[in-house]
Coordinates of C-alpha atoms in Angstrom, one line a residue:
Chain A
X1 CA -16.8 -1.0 27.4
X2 CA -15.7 -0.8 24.3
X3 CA -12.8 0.4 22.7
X4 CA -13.0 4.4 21.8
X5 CA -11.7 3.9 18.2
X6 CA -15.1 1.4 17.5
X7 CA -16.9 4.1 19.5
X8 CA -15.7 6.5 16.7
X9 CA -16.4 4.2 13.6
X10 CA -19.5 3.5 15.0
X11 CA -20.6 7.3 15.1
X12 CA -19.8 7.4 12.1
X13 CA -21.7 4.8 10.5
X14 CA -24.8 5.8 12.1
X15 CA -24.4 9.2 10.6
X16 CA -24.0 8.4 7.5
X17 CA -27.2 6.3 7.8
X18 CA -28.6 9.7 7.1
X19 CA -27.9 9.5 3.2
X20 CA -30.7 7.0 2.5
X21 CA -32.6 10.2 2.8
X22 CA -30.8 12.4 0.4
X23 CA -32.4 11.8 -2.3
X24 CA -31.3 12.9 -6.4
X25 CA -33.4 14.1 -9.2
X26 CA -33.6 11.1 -11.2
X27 CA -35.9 8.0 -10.5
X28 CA -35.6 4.7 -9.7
X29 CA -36.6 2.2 -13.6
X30 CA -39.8 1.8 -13.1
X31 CA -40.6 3.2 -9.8
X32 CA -42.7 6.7 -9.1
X33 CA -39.7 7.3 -6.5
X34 CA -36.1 9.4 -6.7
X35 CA -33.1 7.5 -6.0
X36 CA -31.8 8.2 -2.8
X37 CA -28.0 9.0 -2.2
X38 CA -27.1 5.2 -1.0
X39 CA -29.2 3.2 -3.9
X40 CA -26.9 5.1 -6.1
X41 CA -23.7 4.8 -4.3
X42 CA -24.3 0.9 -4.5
X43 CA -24.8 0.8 -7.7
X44 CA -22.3 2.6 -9.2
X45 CA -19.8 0.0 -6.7
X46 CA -21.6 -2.9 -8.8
X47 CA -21.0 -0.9 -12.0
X48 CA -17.3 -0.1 -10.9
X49 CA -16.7 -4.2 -10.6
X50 CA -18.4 -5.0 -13.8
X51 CA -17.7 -3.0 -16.1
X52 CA -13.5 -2.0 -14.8
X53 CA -12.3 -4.4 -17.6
X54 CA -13.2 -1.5 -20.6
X55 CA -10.8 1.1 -19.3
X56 CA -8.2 1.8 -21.4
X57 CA -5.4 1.6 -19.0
X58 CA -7.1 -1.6 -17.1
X59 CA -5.8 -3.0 -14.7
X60 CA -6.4 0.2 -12.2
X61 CA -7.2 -0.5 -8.7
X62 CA -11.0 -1.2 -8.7
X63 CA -11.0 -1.5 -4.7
X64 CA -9.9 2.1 -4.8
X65 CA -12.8 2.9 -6.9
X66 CA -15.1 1.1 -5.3
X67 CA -14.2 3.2 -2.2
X68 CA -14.4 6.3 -4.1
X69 CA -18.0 5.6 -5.2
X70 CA -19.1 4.4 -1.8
X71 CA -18.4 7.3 -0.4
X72 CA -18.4 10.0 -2.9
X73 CA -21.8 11.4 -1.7
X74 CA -21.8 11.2 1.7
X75 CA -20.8 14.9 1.9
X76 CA -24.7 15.4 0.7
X77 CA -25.9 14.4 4.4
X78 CA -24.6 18.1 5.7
X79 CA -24.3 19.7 1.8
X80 CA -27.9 18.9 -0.1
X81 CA -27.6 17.0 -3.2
X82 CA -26.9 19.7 -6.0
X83 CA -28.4 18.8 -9.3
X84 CA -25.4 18.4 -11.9
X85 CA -27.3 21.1 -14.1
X86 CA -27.9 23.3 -11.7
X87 CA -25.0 26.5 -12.2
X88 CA -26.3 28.5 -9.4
X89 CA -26.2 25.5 -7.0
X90 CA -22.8 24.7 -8.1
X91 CA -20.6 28.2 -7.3
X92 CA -20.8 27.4 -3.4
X93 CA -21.0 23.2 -3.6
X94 CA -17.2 23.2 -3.1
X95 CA -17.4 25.2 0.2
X96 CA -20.6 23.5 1.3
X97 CA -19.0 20.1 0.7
X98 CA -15.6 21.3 2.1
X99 CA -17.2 21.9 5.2
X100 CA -19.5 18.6 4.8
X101 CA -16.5 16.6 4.7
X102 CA -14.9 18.3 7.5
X103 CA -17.9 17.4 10.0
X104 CA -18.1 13.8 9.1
X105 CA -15.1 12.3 8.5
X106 CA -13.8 13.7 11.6
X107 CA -16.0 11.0 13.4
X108 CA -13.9 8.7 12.2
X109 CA -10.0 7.8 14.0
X110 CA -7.8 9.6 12.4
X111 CA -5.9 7.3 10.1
X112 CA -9.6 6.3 8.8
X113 CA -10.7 9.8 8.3
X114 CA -7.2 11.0 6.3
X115 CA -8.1 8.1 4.3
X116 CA -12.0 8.8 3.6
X117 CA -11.0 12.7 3.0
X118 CA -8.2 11.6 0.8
X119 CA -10.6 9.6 -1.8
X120 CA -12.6 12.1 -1.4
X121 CA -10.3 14.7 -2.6
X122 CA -9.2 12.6 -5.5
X123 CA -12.5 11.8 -6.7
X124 CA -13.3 15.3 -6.6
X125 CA -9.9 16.1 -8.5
X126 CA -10.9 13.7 -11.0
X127 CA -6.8 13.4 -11.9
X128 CA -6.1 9.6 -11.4
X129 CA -7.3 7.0 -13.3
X130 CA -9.4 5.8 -10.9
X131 CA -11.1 8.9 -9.8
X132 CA -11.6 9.4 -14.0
X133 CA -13.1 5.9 -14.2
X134 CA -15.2 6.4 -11.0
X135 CA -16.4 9.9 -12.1
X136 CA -17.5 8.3 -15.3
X137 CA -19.6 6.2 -13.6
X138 CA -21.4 8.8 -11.4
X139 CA -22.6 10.1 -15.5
X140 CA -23.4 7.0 -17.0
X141 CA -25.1 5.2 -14.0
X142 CA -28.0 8.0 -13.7
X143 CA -27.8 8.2 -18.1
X144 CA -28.9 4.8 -17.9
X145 CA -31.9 5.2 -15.5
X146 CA -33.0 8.5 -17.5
X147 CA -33.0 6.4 -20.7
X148 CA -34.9 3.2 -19.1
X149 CA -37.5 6.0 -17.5
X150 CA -38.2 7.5 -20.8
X151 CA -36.1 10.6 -19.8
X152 CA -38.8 11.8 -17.5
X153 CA -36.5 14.2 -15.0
X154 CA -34.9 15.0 -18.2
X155 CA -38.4 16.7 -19.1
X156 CA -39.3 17.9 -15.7
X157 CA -35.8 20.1 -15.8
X158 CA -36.0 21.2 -19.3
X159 CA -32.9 19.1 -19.8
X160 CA -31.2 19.3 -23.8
X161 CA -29.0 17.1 -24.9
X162 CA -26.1 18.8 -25.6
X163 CA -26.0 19.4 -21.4
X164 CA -25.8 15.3 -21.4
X165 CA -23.7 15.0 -24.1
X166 CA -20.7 17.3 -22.3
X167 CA -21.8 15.9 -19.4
X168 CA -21.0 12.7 -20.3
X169 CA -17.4 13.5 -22.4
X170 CA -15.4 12.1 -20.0
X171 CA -16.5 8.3 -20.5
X172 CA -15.1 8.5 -23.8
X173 CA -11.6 9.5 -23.0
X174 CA -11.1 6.4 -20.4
X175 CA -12.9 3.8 -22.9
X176 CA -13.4 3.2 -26.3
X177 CA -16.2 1.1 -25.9
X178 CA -18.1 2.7 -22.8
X179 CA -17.7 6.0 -25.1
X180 CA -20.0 4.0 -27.7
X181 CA -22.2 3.1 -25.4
X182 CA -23.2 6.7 -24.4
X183 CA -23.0 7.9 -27.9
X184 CA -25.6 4.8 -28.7
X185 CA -28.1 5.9 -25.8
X186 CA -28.3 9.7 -26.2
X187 CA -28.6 9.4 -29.8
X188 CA -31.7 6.8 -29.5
X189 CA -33.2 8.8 -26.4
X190 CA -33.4 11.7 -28.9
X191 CA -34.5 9.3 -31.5
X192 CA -37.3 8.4 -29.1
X193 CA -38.4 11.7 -27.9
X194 CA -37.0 11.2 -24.5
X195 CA -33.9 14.2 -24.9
X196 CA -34.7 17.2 -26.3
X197 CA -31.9 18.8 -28.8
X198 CA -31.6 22.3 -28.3
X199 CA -33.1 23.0 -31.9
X200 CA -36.1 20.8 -30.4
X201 CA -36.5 22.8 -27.3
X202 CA -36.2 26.3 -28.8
X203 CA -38.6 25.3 -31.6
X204 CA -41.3 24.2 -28.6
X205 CA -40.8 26.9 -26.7
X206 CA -41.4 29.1 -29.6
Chain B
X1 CA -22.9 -1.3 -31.9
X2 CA -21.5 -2.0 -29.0
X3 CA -19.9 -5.6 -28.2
X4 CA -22.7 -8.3 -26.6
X5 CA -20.3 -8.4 -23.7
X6 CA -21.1 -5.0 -22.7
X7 CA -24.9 -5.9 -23.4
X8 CA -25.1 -8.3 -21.3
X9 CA -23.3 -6.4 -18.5
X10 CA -25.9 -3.2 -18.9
X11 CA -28.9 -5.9 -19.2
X12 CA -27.4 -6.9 -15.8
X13 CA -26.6 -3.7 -14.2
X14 CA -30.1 -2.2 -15.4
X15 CA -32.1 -5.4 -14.0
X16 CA -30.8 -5.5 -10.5
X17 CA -31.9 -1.4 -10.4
X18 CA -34.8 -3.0 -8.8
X19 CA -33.3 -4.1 -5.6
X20 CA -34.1 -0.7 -4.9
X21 CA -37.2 -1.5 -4.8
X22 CA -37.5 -4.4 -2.4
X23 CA -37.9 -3.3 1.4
X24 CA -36.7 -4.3 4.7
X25 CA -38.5 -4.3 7.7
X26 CA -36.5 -2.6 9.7
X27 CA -36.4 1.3 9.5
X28 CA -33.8 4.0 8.4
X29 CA -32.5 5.7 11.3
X30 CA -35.1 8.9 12.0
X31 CA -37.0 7.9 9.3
X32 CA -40.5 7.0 8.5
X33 CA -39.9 4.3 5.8
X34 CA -38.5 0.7 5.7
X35 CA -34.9 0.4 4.5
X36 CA -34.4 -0.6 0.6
X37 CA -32.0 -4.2 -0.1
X38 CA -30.0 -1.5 -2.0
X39 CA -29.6 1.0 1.1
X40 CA -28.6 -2.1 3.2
X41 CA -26.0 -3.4 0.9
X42 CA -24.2 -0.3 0.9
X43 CA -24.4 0.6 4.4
X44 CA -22.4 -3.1 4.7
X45 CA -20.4 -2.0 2.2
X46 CA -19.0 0.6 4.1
X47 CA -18.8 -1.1 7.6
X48 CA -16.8 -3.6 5.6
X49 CA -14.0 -0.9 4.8
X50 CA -14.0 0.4 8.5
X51 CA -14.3 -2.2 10.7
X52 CA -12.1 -5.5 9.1
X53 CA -9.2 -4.3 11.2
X54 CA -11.9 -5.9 14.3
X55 CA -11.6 -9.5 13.0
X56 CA -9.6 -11.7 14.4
X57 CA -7.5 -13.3 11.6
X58 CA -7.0 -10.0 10.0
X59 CA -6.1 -9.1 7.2
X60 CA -8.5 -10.7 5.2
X61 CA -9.4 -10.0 1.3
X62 CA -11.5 -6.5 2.3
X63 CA -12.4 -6.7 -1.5
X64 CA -13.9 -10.0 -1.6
X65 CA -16.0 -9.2 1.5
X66 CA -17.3 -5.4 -0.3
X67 CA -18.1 -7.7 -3.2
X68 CA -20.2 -10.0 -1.4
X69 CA -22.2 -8.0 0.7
X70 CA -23.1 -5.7 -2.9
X71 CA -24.7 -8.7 -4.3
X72 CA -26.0 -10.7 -1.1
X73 CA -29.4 -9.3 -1.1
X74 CA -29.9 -9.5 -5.6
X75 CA -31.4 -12.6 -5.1
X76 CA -34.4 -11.0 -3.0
X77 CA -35.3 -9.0 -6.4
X78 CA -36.9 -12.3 -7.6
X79 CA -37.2 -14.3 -4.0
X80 CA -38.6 -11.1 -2.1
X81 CA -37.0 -10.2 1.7
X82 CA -37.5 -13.4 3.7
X83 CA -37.7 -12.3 7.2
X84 CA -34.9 -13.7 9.3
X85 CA -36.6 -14.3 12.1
X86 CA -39.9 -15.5 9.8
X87 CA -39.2 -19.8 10.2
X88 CA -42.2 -21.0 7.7
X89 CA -40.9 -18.2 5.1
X90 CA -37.2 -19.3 5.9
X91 CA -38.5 -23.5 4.9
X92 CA -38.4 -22.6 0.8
X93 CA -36.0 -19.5 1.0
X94 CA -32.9 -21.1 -0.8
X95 CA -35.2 -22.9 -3.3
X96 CA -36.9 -19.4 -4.0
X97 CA -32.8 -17.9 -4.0
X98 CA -31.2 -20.2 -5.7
X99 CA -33.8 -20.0 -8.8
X100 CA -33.3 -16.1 -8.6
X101 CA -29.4 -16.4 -8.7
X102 CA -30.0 -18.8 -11.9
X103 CA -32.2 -16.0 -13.6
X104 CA -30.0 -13.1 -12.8
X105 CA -26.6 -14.1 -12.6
X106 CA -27.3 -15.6 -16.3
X107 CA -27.9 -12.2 -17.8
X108 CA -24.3 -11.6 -17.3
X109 CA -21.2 -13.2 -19.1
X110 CA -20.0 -15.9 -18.5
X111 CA -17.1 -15.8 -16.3
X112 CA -18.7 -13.0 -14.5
X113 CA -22.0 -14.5 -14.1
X114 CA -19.4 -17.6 -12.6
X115 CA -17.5 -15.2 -9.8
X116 CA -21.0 -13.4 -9.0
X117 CA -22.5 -16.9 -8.2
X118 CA -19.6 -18.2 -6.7
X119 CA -19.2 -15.1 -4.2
X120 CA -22.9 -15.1 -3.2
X121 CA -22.8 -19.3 -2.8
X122 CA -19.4 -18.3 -0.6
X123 CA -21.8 -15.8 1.4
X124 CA -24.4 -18.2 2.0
X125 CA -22.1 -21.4 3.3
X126 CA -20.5 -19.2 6.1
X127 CA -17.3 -21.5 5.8
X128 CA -14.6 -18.6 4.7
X129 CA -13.6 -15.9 7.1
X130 CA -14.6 -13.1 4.4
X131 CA -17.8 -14.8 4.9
X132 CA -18.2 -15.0 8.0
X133 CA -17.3 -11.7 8.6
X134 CA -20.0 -10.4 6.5
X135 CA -22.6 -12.4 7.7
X136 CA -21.6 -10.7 10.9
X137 CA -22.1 -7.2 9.0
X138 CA -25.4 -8.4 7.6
X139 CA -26.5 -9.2 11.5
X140 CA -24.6 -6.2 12.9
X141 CA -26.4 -3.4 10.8
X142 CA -30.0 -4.1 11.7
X143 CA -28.8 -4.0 15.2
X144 CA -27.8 -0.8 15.0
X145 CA -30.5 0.8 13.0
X146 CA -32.6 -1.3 15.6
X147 CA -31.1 0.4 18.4
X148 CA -31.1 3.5 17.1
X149 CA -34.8 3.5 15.7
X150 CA -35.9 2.9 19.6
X151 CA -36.4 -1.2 18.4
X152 CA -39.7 -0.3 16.7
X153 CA -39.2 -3.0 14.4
X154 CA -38.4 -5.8 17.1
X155 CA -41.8 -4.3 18.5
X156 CA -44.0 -4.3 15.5
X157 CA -42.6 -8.1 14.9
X158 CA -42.7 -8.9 18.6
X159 CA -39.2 -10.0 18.5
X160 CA -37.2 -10.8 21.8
X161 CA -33.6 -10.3 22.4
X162 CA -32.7 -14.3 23.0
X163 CA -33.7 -14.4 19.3
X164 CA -31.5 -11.3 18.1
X165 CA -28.5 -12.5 20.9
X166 CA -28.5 -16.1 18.9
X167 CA -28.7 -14.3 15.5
X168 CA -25.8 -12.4 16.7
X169 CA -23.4 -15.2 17.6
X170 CA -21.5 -15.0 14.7
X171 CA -19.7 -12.0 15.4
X172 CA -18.4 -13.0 18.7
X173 CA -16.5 -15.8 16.8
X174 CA -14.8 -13.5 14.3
X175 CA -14.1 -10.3 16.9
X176 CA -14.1 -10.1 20.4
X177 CA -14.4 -6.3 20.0
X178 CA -17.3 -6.4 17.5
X179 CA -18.9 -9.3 19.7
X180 CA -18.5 -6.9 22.9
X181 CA -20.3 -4.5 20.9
X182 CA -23.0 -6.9 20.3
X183 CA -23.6 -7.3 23.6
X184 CA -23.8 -3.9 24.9
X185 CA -26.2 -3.1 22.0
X186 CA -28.4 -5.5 23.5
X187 CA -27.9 -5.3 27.2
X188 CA -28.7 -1.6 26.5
X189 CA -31.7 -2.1 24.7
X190 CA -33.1 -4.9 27.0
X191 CA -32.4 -1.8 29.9
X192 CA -34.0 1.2 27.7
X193 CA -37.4 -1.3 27.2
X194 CA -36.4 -1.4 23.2
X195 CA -36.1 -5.1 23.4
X196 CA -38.0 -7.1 25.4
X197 CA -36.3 -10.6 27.0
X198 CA -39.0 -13.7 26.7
X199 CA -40.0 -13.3 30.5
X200 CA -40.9 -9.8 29.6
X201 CA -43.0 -10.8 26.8
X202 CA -44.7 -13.6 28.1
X203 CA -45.4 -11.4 31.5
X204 CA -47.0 -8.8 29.2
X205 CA -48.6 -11.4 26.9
X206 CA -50.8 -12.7 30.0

């Protein structure tokens, strides 16, 4: 037999098998498909190791962040994914992911789970550098597949781009450069007719 | 503008968006589809995290092993999934790899595009504990979304379990726990008819 304490970390990673069928509102480039929970996860952990050298205050801990991405969604497998625009959706997230979080990471030994829930926490507090530079990720990893699907979900929401632009504020204030780099794609998917401005929207709706 | 370096790095990041689009053959755990490269990676990503404590010579550089197992499977975007147990697909697979790992690696910078090829040639040598132990993650997962899909992939490809028990050796090298867990996987799939042994097959075959 083995041990109990691979017994619970086993549990737990066949639970959390369960978020390659959470799946988000944007798509995958090129694909008629949403993005499921883990496709994202993994990618912002590639973005995270790439792109860690344009933070301001680099070096930060990138295994931390890399962590904090990993597992940043998992609460979705009990909670739902709730769509960054949606207001109604997000006055009882907290308690629905509060309670998400609870249930799974209590699968896990102890030690493993204070750890998990800890990240957690801190990427949800968005206070440390590394929960800034991992939150910033979590807004410019699905910016970039809205802009290389021609903003499609943007449409099919009625998204505006003053939404994405305050969405997407706190890139800027951890790095100069990934700040331009925003800027440079919502002002060209407007420039394309991918993002609506709000003058744009109001004007077809009228 | 922003600087090329970060050009290259987004031409990078957006590219490999389409290892979400290359399937596995085995399943996600209750699900009806195949698991994506991208699903896989982080699932590996994660087991990484929890279960280094299992190998033998720990600790070992948990950040080195995260980063190969993120970018094991890019490759496969050009190269396509080359079944493990598929022996006349398996004949050209590092030809077909290594041609991919020159195309994509290259979009990066340089140095980056260096550690990125140098972590994935690591991977595929097996000579470094961190690589070892996640080849043993990249054997270990399908086991247990095997196991716990019923082995309706081992069925479908009309695997039998001296195949997955020799796949498998690795892990008992690196952790006697992990490769205890191996076994009982097995064992208890050979018992609940999941995995057939080669006199079972060859019984049912005539």
């Amino acid at each position: 037999m083995i041990i109990q304490r691979l017994q619970q970390q086993i549990a737990f990673i066949v639970e959390v098998d369960k978020i390659k069928q959470i799946y988000r509102r944007n798509y995958v480039i090129g694909g008629e498909r949403h993005e499921t929970d883990a496709e994202h996860s993994w990618h912002l952990a590639m973005m995270a190791i790439l792109l860690a050298e344009h933070v301001a205050d680099y070096p930060l801990d990138v295994l931390k962040v890399i962590k904090m991405v990993l597992i940043h969604d998992i609460v979705e497998i009990d909670a739902g994914d709730t769509y960054c625009y949606d207001q109604k959706g997000g006055l009882d997230k907290e308690v629905r992911e509060q309670a998400a979080a609870d249930r799974l990471f209590r699968l896990l030994p102890e030690d493993q789970a204070q750890e998990l829930w800890s990240l957690w926490d801190e990427f949800e507090q968005r206070v440390s550098l590394e929960a800034r530079f991992a939150n910033a990720l979590d807004r410019l990893q699905p910016l970039l597949l809205h802009y290389n699907t021609e903003g499609k979900s943007w449409q099919l929401n009625g998204i505006t781009s003053d939404q994405v632009i305050d969405r997407n504020k706190l890139t800027k204030e951890i790095s100069v450069e990934l700040g331009r780099l925003v800027e440079e794609i919502i002002e060209d998917s407007i420039r394309k007719g991918y993002l609506k401005t709000p003058q744009e929207k109001a004007l077809f709706e009228a």
